[in-house]
Short mmCIF file of C-alpha atoms in Angstrom, two decimals:
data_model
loop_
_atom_site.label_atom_id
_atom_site.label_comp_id
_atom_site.label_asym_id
_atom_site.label_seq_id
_atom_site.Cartn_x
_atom_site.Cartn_y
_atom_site.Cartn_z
CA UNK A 116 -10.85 13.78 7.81
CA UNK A 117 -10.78 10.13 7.31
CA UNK A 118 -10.64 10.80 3.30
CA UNK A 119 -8.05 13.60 3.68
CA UNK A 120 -6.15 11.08 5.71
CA UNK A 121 -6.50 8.50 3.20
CA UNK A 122 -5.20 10.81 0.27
CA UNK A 123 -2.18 11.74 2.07
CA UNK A 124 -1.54 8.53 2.56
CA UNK A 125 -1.56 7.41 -1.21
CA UNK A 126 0.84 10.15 -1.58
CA UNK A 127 3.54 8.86 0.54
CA UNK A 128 2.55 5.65 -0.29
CA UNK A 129 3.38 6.61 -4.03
CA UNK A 130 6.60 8.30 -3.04
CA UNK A 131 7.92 5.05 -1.21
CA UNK A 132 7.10 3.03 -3.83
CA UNK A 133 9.62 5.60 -6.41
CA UNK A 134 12.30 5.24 -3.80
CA UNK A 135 12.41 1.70 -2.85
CA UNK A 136 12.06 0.86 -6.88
CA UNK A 137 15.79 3.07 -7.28
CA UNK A 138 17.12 1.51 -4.23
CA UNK A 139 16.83 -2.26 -5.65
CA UNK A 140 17.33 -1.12 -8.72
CA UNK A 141 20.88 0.93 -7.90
CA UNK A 142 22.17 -1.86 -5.56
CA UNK A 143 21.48 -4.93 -7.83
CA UNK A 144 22.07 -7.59 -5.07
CA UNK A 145 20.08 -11.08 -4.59
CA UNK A 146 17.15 -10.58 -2.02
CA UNK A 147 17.43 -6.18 -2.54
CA UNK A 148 13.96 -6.31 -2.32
CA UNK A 149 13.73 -8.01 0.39
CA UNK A 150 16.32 -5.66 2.70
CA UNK A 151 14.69 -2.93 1.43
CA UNK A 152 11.56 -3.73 3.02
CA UNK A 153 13.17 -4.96 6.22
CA UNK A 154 15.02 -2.01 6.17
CA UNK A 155 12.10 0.19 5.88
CA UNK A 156 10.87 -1.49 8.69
CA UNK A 157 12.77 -1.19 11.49
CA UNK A 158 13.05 2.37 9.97
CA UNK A 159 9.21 2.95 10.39
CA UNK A 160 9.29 0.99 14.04
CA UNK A 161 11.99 3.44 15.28
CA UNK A 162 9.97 6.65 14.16
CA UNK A 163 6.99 5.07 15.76
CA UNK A 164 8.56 4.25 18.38
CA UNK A 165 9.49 8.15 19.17
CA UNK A 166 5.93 9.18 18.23
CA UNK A 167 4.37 6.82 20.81
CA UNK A 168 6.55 8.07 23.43
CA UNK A 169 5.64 11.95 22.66
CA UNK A 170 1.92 10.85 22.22
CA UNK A 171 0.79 7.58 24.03
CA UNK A 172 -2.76 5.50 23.11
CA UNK A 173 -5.34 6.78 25.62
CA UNK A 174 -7.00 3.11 26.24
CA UNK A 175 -6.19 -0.08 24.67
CA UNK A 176 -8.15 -3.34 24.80
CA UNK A 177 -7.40 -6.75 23.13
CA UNK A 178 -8.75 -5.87 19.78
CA UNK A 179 -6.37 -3.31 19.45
CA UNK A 180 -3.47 -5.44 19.53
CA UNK A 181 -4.95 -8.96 17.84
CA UNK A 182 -6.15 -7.14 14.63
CA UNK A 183 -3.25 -5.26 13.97
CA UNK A 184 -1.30 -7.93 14.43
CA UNK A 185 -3.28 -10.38 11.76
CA UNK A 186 -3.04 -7.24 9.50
CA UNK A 187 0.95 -7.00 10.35
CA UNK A 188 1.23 -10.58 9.35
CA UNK A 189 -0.84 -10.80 6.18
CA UNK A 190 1.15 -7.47 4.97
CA UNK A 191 4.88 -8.78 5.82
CA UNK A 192 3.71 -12.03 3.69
CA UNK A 193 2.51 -9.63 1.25
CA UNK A 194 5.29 -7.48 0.45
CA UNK A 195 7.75 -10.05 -1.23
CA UNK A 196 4.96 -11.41 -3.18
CA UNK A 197 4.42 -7.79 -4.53
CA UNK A 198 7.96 -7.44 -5.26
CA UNK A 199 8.08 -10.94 -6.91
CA UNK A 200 4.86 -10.19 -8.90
CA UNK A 201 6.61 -6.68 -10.04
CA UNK A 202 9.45 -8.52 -11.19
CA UNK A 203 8.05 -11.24 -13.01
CA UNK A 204 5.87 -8.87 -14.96
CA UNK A 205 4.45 -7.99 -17.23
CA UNK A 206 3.22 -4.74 -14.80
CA UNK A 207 0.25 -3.78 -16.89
CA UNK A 208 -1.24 -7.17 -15.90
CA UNK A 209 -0.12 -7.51 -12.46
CA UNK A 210 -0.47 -3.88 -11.01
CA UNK A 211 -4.54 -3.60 -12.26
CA UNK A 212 -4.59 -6.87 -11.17
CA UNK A 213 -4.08 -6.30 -7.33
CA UNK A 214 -5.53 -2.97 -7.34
CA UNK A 215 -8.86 -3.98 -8.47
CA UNK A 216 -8.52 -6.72 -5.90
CA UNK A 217 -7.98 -4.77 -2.97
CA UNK A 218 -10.52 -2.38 -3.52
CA UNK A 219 -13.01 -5.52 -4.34
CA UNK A 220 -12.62 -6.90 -1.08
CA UNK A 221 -13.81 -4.62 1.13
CA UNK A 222 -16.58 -3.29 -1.28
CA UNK A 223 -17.93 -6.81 -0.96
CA UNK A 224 -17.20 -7.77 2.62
CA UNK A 225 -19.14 -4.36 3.36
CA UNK A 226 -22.31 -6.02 4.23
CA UNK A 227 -20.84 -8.41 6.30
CA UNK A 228 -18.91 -6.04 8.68
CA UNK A 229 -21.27 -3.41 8.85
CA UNK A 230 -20.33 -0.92 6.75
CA UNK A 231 -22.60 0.72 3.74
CA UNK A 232 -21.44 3.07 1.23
CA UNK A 233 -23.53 6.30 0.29
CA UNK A 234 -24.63 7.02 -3.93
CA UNK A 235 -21.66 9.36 -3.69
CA UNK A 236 -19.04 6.84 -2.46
CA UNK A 237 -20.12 3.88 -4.33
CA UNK A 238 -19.80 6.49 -7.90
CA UNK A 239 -16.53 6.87 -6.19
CA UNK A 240 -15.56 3.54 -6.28
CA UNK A 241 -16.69 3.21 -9.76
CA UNK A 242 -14.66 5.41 -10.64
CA UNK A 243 -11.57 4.32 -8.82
CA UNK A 244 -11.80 1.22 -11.12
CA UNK A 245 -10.48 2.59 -14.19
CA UNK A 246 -8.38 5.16 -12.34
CA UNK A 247 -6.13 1.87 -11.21
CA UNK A 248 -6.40 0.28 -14.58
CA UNK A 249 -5.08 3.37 -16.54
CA UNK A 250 -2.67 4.69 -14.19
CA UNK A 251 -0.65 1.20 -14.43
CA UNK A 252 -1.06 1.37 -18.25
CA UNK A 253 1.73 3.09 -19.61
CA UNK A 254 2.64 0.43 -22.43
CA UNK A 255 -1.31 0.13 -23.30
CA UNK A 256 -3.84 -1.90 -22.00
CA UNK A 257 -3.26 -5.40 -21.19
CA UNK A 258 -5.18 -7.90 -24.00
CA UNK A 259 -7.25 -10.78 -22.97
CA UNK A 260 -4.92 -13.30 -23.79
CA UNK A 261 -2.04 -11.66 -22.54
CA UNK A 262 -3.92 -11.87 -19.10
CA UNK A 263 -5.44 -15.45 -19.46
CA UNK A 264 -1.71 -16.38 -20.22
CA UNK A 265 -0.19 -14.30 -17.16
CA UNK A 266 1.91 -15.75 -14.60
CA UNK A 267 1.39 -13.39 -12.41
CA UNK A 268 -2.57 -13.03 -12.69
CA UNK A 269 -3.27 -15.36 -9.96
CA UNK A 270 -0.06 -14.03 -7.54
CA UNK A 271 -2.09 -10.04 -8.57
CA UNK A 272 -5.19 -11.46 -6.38
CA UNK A 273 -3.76 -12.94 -3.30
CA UNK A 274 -1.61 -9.83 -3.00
CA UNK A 275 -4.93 -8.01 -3.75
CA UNK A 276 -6.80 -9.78 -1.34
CA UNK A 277 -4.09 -10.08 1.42
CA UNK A 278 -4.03 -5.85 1.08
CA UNK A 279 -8.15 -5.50 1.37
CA UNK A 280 -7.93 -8.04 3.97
CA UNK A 281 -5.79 -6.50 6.11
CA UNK A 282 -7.58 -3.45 5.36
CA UNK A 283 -9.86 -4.67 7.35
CA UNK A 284 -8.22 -6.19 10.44
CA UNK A 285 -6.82 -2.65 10.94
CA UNK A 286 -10.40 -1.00 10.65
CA UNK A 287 -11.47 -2.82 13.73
CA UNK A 288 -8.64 -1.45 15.72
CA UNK A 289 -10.14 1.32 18.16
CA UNK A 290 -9.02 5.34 17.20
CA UNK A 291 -7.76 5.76 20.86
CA UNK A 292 -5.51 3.30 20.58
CA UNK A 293 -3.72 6.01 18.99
CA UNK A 294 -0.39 4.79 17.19
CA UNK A 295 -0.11 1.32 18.49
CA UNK A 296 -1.89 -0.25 15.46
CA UNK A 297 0.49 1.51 13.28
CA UNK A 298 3.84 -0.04 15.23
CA UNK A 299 2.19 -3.89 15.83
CA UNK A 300 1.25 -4.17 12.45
CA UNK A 301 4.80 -2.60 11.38
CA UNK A 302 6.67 -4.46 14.01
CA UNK A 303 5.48 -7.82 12.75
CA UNK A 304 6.69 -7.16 9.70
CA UNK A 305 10.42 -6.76 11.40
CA UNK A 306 10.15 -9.94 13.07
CA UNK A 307 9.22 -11.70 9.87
CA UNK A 308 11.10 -9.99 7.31
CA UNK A 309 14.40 -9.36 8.80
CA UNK A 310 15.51 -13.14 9.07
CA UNK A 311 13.71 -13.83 5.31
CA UNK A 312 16.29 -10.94 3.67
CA UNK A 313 19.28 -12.61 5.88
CA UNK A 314 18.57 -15.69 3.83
CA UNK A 315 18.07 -14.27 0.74
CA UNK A 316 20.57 -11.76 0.49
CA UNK A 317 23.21 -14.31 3.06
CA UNK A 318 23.74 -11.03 4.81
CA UNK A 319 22.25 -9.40 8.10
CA UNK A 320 24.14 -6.30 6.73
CA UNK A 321 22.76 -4.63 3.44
CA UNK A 322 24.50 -2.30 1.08
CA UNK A 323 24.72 1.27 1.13
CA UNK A 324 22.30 1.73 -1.13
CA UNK A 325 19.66 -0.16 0.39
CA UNK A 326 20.12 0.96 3.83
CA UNK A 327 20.12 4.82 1.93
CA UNK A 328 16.57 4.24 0.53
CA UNK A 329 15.60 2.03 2.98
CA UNK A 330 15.77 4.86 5.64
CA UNK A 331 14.18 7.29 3.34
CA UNK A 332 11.75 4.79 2.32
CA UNK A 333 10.58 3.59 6.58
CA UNK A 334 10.07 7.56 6.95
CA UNK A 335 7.92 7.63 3.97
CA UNK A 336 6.08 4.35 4.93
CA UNK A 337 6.32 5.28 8.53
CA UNK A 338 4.50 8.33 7.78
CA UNK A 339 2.06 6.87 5.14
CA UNK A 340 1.12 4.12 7.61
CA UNK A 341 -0.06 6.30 10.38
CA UNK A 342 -2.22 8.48 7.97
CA UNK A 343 -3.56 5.07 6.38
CA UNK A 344 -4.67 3.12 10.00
CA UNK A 345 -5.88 6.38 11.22
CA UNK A 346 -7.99 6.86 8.66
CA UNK A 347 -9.09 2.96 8.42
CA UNK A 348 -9.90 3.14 12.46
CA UNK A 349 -12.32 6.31 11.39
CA UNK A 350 -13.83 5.53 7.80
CA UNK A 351 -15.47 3.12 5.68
CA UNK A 352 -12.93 0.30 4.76
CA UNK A 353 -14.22 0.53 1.05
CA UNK A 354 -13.37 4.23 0.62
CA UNK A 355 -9.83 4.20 1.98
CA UNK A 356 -8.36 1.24 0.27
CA UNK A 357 -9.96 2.74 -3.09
CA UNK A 358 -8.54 5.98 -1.91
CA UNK A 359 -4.89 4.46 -1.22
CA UNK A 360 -5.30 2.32 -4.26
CA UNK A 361 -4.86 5.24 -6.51
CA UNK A 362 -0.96 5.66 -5.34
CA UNK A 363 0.67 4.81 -8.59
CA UNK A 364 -0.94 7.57 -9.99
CA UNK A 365 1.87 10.03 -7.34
CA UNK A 366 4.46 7.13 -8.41
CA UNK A 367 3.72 8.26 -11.95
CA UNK A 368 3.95 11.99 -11.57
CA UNK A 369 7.31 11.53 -9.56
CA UNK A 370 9.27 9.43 -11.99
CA UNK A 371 7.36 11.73 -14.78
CA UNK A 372 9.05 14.73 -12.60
CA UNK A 373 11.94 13.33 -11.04
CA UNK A 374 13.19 10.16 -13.17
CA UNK A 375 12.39 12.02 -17.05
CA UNK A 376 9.83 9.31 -17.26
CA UNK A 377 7.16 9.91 -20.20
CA UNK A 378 3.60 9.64 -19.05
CA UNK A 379 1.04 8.33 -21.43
CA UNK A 380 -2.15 9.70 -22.35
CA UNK A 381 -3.84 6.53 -20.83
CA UNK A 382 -2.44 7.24 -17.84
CA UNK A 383 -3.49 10.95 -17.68
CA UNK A 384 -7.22 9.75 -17.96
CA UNK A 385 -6.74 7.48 -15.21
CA UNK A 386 -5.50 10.84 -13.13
CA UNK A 387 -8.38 12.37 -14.07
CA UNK A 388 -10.80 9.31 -12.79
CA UNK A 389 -8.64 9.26 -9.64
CA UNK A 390 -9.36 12.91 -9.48
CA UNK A 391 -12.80 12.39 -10.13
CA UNK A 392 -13.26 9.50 -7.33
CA UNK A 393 -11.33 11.74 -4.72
CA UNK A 394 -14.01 14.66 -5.21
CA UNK A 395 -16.79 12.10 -5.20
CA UNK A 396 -15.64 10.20 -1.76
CA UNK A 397 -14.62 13.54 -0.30
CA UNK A 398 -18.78 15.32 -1.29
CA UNK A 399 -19.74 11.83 0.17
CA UNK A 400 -17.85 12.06 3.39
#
């Protein structure tokens, strides 16, 4: 379950990402990134808000708040450096960059918080290594140089690590917690976000295209969030954030779908790695 979980996830993960990209990109504002995410937010806190209610956690202890929370902060830190890192560019650089970051952290932290990975799972990961690479590679592969030289090579790995990192805070959250996890970790990033898009954008009140994807996009995240922590709380850290890793490979097939965007051979091998390492973690499960 904990793989099927994670899968899901990457889906709506992959989805959100589409949708918040045409949101900033249709409203054009200073600090659209930003909103979006608050937006998204309070969108996902509302909807989890309404689950928990229909479905409260059946016991809750301290751990179950605390690492969450740490989780909830490094993540609401996070997403504006993503956005910045996605702007700066060049993508080919910065998107492999984080990727293979956040799936590096927990692979090597494994020892150290318990976890070991079976033959199957670590081919899995293997293979979720070039998956990442290719599916972010639809103007070619990066050069060496062009990386060395990157501004945005050394932004890719905190991102990267903040993502594995919190990763793992929200493993050691108990499953009968049931959806608290889900609403501390989004609620902190409310309570941080919200004021930082007031003072970039000078406005508590976005656009209407913002708060259009923004709502689309919490329900998406909402959704993709629960899937994600559930399956964190119930399998190896290593697995899911390879797993959930593999998201711009639905981003891809949406804009190739939805958008008329052209999808390069490069990145069709990387499907076929990510489709590779899902059958590999999934036989290893």
């Amino acid at each position: 379950m904990p793989v099927l979980f994670a899968v899901i996830a990457a889906v709506f993960y992959g989805v959100g990402d589409v949708l918040g990209g045409v949101g900033v990109q249709r409203s054009g504002r200073k600090g659209a990134a930003i909103s979006m995410a608050a937006v998204a937010n309070i969108t996902s806190v509302v909807f989890l808000g309404v689950v928990l209610l229909i479905s409260p956690p059946e016991n809750v202890n301290t751990g179950d708040v605390l690492w969450p929370a740490l989780a909830g902060l490094l993540m609401a830190a996070t997403r504006p450096l993503l956005y910045e890192g996605m702007a700066r560019g060049p993508i080919t650089v910065f998107a492999p960059g984080f990727g293979l970051t956040m799936i590096a952290v927990p692979s090597l932290a494994g020892p150290f918080i318990g976890e070991s990975l079976s033959v199957m799972e670590v081919l899995g990961v293997i293979c979720a290594v070039p998956a990442v690479v290719l599916l972010s590679s639809q103007d070619g592969l990066p050069k060496l140089n062009e990386i060395l030289k990157s501004r945005v090579i050394g932004l890719s790995l905190v991102v990267g690590t903040n993502i594995g990192l919190a990763g793992i805070f929200t493993s050691r959250a108990d499953p009968e917690a049931g959806q608290l996890p889900v609403l501390i970790i989004l609620g902190m990033g409310v309570l941080l976000l919200t004021p930082a898009a007031r003072i970039r954008s000078g406005s508590f009140w976005p656009d209407i295209e913002v708060r259009k994807f923004g709502l689309m996009l919490g329900c998406t995240s909402g959704i993709a969030f629960i899937l994600s922590t559930a399956a964190y709380m119930r399998g190896s850290v290593a697995v899911i954030t390879a797993l959930i890793a593999l998201c711009p490979g639905v981003s891809v097939v949406v804009a190739w779908k939805f958008l008329k965007e052209k999808i390069s051979t490069l990145q069709i091998f990387g499907g076929v790695f990510g489709v590779v390492s899902v059958i590999l973690f999934a036989m290893g499960a």
